[in-house]
mmCIF file of C-alpha atoms and ligand atoms in Angstrom:
data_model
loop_
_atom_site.group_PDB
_atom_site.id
_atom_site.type_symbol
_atom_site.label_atom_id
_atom_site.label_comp_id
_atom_site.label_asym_id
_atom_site.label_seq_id
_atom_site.Cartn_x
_atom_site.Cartn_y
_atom_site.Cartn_z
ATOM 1 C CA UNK A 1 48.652 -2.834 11.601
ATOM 2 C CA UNK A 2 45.680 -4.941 12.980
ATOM 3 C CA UNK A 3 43.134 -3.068 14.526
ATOM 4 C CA UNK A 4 42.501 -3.238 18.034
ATOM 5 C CA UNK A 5 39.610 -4.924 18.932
ATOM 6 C CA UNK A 6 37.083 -3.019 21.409
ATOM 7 C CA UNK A 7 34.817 -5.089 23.494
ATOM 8 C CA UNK A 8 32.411 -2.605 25.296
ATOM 9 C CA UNK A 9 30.726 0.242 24.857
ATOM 10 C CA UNK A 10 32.250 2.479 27.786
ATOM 11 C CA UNK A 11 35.975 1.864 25.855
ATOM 12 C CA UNK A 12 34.171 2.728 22.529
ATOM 13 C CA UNK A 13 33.026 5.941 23.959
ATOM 14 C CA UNK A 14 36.295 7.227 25.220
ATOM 15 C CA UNK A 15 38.189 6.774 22.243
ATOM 16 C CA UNK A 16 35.144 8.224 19.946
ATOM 17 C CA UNK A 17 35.194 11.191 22.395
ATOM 18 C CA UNK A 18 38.556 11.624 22.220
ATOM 19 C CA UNK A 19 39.018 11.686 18.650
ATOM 20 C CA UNK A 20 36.086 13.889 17.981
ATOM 21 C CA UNK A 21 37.407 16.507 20.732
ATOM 22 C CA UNK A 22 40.237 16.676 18.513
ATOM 23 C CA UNK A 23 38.112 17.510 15.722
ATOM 24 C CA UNK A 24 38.890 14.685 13.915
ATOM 25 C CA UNK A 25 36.453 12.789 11.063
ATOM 26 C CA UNK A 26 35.192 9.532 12.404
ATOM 27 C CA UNK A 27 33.601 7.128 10.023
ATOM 28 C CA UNK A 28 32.104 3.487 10.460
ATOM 29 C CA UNK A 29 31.563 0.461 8.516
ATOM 30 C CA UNK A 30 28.365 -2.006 10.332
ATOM 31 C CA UNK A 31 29.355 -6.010 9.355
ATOM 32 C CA UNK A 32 28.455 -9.163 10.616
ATOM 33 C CA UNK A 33 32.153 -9.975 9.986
ATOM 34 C CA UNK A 34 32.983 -13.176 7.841
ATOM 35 C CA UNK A 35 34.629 -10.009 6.006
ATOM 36 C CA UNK A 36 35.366 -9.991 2.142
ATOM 37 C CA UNK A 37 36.124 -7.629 -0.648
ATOM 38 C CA UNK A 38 32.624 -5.807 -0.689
ATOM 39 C CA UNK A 39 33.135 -5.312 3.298
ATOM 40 C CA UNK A 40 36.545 -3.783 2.305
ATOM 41 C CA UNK A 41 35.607 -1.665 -0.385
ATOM 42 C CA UNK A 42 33.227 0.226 2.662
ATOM 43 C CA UNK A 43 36.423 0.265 4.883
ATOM 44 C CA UNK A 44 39.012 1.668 1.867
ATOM 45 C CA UNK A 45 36.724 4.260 0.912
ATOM 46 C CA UNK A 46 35.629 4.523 5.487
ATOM 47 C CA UNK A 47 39.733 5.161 5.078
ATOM 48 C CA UNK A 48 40.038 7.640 2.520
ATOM 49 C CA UNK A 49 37.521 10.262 3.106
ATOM 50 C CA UNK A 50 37.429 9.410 7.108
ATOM 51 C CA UNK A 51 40.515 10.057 9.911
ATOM 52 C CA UNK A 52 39.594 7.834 11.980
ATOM 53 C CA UNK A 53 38.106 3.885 11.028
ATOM 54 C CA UNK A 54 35.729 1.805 13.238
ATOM 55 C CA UNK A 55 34.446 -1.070 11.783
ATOM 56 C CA UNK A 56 32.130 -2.741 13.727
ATOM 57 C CA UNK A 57 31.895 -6.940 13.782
ATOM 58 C CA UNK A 58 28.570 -7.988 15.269
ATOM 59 C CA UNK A 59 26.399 -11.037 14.157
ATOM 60 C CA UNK A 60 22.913 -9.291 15.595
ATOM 61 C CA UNK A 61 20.843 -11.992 16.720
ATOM 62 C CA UNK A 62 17.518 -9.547 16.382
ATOM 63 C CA UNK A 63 17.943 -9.765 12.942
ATOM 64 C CA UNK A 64 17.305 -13.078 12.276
ATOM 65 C CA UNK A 65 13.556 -14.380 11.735
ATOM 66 C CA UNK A 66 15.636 -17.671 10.724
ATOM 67 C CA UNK A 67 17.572 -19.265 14.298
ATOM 68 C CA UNK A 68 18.901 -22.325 11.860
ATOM 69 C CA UNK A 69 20.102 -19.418 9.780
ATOM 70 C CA UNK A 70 21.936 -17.491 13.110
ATOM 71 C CA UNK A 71 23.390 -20.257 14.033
ATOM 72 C CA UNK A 72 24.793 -21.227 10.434
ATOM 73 C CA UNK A 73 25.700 -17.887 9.943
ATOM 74 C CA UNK A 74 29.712 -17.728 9.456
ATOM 75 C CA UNK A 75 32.061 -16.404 12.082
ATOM 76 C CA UNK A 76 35.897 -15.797 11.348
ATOM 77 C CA UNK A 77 36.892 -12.852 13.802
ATOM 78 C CA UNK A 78 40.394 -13.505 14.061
ATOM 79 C CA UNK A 79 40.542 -13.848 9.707
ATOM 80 C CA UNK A 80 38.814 -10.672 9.628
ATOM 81 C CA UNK A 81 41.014 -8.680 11.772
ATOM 82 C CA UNK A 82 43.887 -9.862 9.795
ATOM 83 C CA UNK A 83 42.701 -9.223 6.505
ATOM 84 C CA UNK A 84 41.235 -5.607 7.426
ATOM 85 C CA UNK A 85 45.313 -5.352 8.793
ATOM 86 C CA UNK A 86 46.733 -3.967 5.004
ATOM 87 C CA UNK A 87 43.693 -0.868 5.368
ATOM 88 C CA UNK A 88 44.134 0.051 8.882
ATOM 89 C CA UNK A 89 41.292 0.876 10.047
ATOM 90 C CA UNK A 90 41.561 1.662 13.966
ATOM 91 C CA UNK A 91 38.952 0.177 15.991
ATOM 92 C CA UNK A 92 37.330 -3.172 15.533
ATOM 93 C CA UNK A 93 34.241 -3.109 17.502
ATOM 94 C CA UNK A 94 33.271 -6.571 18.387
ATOM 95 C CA UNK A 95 31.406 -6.646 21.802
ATOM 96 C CA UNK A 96 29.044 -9.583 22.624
ATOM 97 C CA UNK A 97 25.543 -10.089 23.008
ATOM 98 C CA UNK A 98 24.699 -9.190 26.311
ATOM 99 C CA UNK A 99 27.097 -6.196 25.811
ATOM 100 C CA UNK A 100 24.510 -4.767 22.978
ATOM 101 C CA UNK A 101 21.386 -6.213 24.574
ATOM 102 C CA UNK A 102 21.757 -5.878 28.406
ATOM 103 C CA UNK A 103 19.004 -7.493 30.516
ATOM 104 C CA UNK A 104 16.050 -5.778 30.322
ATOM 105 C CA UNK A 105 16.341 -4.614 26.702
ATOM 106 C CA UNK A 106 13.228 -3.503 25.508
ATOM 107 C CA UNK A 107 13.458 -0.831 22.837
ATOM 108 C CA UNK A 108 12.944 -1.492 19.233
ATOM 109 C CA UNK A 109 13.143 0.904 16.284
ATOM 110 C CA UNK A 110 10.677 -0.051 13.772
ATOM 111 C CA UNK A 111 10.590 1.937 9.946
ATOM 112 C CA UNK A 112 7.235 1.757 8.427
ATOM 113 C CA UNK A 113 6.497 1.635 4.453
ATOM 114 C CA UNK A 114 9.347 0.591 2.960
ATOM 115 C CA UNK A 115 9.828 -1.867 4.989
ATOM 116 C CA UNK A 116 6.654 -3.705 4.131
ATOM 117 C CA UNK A 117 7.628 -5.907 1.125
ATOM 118 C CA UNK A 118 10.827 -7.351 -1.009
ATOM 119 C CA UNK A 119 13.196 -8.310 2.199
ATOM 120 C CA UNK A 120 10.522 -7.097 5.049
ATOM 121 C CA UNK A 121 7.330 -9.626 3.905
ATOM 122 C CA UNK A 122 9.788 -13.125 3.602
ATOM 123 C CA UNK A 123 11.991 -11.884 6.836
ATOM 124 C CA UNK A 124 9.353 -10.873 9.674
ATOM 125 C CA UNK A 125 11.089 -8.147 12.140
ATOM 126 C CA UNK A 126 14.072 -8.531 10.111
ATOM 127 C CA UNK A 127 14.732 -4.696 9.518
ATOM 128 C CA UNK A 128 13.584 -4.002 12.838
ATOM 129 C CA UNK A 129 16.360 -5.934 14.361
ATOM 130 C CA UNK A 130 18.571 -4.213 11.197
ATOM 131 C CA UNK A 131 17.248 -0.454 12.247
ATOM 132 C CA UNK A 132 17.714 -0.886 15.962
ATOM 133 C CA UNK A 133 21.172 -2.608 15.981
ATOM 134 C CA UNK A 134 22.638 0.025 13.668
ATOM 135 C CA UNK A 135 20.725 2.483 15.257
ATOM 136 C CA UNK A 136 22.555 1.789 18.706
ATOM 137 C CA UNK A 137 26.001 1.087 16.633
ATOM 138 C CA UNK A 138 25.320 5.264 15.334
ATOM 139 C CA UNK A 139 25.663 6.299 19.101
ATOM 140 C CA UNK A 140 27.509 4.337 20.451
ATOM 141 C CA UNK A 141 30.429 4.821 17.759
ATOM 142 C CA UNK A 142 29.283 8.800 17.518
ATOM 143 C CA UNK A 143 30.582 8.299 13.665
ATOM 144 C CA UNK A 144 30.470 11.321 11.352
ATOM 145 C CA UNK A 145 29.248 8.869 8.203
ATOM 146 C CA UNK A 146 28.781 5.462 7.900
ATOM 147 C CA UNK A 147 28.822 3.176 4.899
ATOM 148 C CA UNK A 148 26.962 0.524 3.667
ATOM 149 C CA UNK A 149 26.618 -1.414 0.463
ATOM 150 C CA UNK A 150 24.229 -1.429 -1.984
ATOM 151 C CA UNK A 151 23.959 -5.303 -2.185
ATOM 152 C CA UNK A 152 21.813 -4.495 0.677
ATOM 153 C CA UNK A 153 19.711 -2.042 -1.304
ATOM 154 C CA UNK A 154 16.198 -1.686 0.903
ATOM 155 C CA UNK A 155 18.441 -2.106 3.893
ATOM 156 C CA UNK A 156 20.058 0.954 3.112
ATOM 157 C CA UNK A 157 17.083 2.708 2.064
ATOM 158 C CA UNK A 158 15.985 1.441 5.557
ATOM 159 C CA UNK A 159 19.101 3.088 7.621
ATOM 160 C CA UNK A 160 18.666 6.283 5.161
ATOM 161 C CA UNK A 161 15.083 7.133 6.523
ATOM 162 C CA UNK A 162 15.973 5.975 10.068
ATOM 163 C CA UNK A 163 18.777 7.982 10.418
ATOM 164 C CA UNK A 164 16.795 10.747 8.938
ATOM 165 C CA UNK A 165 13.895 10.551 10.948
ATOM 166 C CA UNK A 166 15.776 9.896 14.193
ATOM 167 C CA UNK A 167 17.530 13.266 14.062
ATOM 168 C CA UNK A 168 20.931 11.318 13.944
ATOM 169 C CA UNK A 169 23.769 13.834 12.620
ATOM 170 C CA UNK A 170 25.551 11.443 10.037
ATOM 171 C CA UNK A 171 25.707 11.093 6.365
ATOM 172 C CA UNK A 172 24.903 7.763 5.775
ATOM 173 C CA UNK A 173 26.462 7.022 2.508
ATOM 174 C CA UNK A 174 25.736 3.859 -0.436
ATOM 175 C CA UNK A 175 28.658 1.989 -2.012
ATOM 176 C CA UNK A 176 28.450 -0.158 -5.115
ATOM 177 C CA UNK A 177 28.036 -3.842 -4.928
ATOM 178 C CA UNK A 178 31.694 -5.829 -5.773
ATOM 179 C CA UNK A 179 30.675 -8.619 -7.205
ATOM 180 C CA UNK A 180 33.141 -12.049 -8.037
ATOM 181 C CA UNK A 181 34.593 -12.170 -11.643
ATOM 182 C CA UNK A 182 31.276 -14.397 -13.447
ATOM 183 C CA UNK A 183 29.269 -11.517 -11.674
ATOM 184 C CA UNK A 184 27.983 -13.216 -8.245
ATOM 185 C CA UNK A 185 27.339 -10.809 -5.817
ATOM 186 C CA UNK A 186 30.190 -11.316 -2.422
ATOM 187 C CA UNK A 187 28.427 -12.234 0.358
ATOM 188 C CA UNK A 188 29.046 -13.994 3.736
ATOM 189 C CA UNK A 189 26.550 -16.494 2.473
ATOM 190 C CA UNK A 190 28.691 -17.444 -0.303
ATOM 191 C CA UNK A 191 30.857 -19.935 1.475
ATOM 192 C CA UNK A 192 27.872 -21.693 2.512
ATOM 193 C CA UNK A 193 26.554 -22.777 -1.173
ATOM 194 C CA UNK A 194 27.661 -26.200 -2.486
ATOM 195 C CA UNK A 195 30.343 -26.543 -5.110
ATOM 196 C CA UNK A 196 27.381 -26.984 -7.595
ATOM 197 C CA UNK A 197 25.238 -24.393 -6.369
ATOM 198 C CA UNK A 198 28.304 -21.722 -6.632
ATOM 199 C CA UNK A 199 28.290 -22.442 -10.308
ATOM 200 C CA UNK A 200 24.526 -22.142 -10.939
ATOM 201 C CA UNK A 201 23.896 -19.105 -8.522
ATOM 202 C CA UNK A 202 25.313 -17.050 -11.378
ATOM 203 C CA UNK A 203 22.028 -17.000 -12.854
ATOM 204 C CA UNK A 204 20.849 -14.296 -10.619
ATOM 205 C CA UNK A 205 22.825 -11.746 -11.606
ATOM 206 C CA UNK A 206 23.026 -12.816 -15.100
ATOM 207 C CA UNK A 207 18.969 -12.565 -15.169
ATOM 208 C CA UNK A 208 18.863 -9.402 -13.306
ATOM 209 C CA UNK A 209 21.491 -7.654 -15.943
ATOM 210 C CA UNK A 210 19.971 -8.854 -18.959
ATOM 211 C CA UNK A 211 16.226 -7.880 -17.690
ATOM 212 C CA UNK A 212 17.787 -4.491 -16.446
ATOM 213 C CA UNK A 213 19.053 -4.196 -20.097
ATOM 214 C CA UNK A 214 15.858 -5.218 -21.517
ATOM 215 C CA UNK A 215 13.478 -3.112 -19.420
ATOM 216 C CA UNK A 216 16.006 0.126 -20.031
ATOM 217 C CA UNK A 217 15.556 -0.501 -23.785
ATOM 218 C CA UNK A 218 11.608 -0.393 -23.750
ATOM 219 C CA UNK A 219 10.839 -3.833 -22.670
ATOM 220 C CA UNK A 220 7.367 -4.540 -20.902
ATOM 221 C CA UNK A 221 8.223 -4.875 -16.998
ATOM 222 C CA UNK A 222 6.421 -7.416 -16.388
ATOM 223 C CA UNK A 223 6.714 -9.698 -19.142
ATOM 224 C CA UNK A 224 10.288 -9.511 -18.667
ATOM 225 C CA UNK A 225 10.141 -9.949 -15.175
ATOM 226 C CA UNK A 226 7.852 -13.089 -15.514
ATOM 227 C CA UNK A 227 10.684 -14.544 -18.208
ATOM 228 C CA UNK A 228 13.735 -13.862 -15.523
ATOM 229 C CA UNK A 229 11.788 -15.927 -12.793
ATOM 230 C CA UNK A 230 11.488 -18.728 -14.726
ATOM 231 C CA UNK A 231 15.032 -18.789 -15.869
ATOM 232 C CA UNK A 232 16.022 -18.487 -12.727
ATOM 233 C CA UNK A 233 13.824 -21.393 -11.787
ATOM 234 C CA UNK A 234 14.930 -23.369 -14.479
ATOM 235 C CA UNK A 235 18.593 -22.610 -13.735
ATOM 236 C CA UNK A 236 18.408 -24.444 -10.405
ATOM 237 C CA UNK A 237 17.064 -21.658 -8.014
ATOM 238 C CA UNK A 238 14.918 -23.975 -5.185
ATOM 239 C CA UNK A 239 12.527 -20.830 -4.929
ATOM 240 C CA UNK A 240 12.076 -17.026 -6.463
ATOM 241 C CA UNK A 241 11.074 -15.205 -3.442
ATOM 242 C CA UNK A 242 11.032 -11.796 -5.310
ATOM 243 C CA UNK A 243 11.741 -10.318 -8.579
ATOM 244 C CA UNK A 244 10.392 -6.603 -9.093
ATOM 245 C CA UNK A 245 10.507 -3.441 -10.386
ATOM 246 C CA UNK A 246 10.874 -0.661 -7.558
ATOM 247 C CA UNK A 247 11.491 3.447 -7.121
ATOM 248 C CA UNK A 248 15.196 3.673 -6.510
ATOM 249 C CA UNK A 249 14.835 6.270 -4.107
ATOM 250 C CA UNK A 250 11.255 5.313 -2.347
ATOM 251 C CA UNK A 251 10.789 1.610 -3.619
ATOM 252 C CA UNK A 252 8.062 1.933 -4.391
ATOM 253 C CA UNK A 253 6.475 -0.330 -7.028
ATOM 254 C CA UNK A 254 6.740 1.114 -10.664
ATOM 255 C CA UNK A 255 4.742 -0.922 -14.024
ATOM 256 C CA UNK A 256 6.363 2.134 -16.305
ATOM 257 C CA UNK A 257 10.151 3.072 -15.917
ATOM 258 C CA UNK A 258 9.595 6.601 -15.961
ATOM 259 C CA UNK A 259 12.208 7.436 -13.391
ATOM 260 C CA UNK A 260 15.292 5.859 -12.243
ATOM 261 C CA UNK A 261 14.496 2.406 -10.772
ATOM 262 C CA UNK A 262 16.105 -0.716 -9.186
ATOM 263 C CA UNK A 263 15.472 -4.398 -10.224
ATOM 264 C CA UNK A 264 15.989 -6.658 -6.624
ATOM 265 C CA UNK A 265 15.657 -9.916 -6.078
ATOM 266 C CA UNK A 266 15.817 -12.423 -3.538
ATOM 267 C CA UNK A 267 16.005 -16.432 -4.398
ATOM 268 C CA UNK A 268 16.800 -19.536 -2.840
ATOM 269 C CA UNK A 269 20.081 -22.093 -3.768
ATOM 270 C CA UNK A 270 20.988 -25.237 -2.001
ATOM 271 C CA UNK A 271 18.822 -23.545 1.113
ATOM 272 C CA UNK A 272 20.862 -20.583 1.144
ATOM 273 C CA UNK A 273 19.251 -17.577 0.905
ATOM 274 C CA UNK A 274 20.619 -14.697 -1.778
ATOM 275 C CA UNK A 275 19.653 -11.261 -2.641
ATOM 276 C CA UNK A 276 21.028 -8.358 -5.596
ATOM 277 C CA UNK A 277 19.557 -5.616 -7.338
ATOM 278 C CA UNK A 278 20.679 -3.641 -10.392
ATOM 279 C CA UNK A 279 19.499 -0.562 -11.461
ATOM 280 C CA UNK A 280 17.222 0.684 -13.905
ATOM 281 C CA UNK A 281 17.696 3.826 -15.931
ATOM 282 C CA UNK A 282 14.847 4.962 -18.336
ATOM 283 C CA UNK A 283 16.465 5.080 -21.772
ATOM 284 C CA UNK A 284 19.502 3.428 -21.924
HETATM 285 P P1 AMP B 1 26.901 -7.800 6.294
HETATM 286 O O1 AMP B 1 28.139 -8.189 7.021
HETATM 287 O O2 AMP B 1 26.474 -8.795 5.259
HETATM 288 O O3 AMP B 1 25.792 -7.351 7.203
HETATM 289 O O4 AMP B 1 27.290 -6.521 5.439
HETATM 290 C C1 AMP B 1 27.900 -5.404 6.029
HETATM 291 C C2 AMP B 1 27.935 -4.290 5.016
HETATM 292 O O5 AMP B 1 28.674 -4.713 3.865
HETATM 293 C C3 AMP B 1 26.530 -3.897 4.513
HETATM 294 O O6 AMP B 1 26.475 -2.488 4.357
HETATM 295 C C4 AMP B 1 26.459 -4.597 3.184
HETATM 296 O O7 AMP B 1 25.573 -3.977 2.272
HETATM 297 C C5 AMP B 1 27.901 -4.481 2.705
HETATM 298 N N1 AMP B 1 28.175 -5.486 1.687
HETATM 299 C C6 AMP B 1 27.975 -6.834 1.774
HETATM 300 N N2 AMP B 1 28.296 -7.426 0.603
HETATM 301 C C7 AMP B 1 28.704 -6.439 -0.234
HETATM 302 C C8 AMP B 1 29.156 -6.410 -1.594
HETATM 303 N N3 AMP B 1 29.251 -7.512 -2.322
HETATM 304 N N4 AMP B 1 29.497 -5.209 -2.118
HETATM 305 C C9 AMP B 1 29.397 -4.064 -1.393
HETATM 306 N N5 AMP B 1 28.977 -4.031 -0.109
HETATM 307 C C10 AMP B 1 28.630 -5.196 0.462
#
């Protein structure tokens, strides 16, 4: 069955009340819609440890330091809904602009520290906009847990320590990245790379494997680093925005993998912007 698609806030309440004065389980999965198999794999595992599903379909304009970007920015509601139709989740929260940011909205939820580099120093007030949209989308679905993928890796380290800090009872839980079969990460952005740029954006995750490897196996970080940026330049990537080493827990910056770590990266093909991370385990 397709969901049923839920406008405002006031009809989100009701149901979320309802449901939880039943006692029921109610989990939630945070898009921007132009849905695909990673958004999915939140909702089918949202679906099997939840019992009840709101996935929530909002492109949030805060979040964008880029406005060429928000307007470019793909939007397929009525695909969406009929591909989340074979999992079943229940609600699909889609409620427009004004109906998130009312006149006179002036309230913005800023994490400090990890927020500071990768993502935060090339996208000004991007995680801001993230931490206060999802923020609002916590209580306003009252979810129990909410998922989110680790393609987005500091943005979920970002909605971890929010969460956390805010006092906000849910477990906010990380899902693996599903990645296409030569190993691209999904992503909305996808559909906007040329035929040409498709092919060669496989570099990315190709470089970030085979450094992960390299580093694991007792590789210099840096050197190896410095080698992966310039294959990735030489493979067609316009511009390297960041390549590095980080805490997997903390992010912060490590020179000596003496703990688990993450390798992210954010690059530039045919304009479009593209992130993905790996991780790092000492010794293997
Ligand atoms: P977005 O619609 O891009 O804001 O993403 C919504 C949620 O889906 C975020 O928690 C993302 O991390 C997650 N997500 C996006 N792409 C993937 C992917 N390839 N694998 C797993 N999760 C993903």
């Amino acid at each position: 069955m397709k969901p049923e698609i839920v406008r405002s806030r006031a009809d989100l309440r009701a149901q979320a009340t309802a449901w939880r004065k039943d006692g029921l389980r109610i989990g939630a999965v945070p898009t921007m819609g132009a849905l695909h198999e990673g958004h999915l794999s939140l909702v089918r595992r949202a679906a099997a440890e939840c019992d009840r599903v709101i996935v929530t379909l909002f492109v949030n304009p805060k979040q964008f330091n880029d406005q060429n970007d928000l307007q470019k920015y793909p939007r397929t509601e009525e695909d969406d809904r009929t591909l989340l139709e074979e999992i079943g989740p229940d609600i699909l929260y889609a409620p427009d602009v004004k109906e998130i940011y009312p006149a006179g909205f002036a309230t913005t939820i800023s994490v400090s520290g990890i927020t500071d580099s990768l993502c935060g120093s090339f996208r000004p007030g991007h995680f801001d906009g993230v931490a206060t949209v999802v923020c609002k989308l916590f209580l306003q679905t009252g979810a129990d847990c909410a998922y989110f993928g680790e393609k987005d890796y500091q943005q979920l380290q970002v909605v971890r320590r929010m969460a956390s800090d805010l006092d906000i009872p849910i477990d906010v839980i990380g899902c693996p990245t599903i990645r296409e079969a030569d190993g691209l990460a999904m992503s909305s952005r996808n559909r906007l790379l040329s035929p040409e740029g498709r092919e060669k954006a496989v570099a990315l995750p190709r470089a970030l494997v085979q450094t992960a490897e390299a580093i694991s196996r007792g590789a210099n970080p840096q050197d190896s680093i410095e080698a992966a940026i310039g294959l990735l330049e030489t493979s067609g990537f316009a511009s390297v925005e960041y390549l590095e080493l980080r805490g997997a827990d903390d992010l912060a910056p490590i020179t000596t993998l003496d703990r688990p770590a993450r390798l992210l990266a954010a690059a530039k093909m045919d304009d479009v912007r593209l992130i993905d991370n790996v991780p790092v385990l000492p010794g293997t």
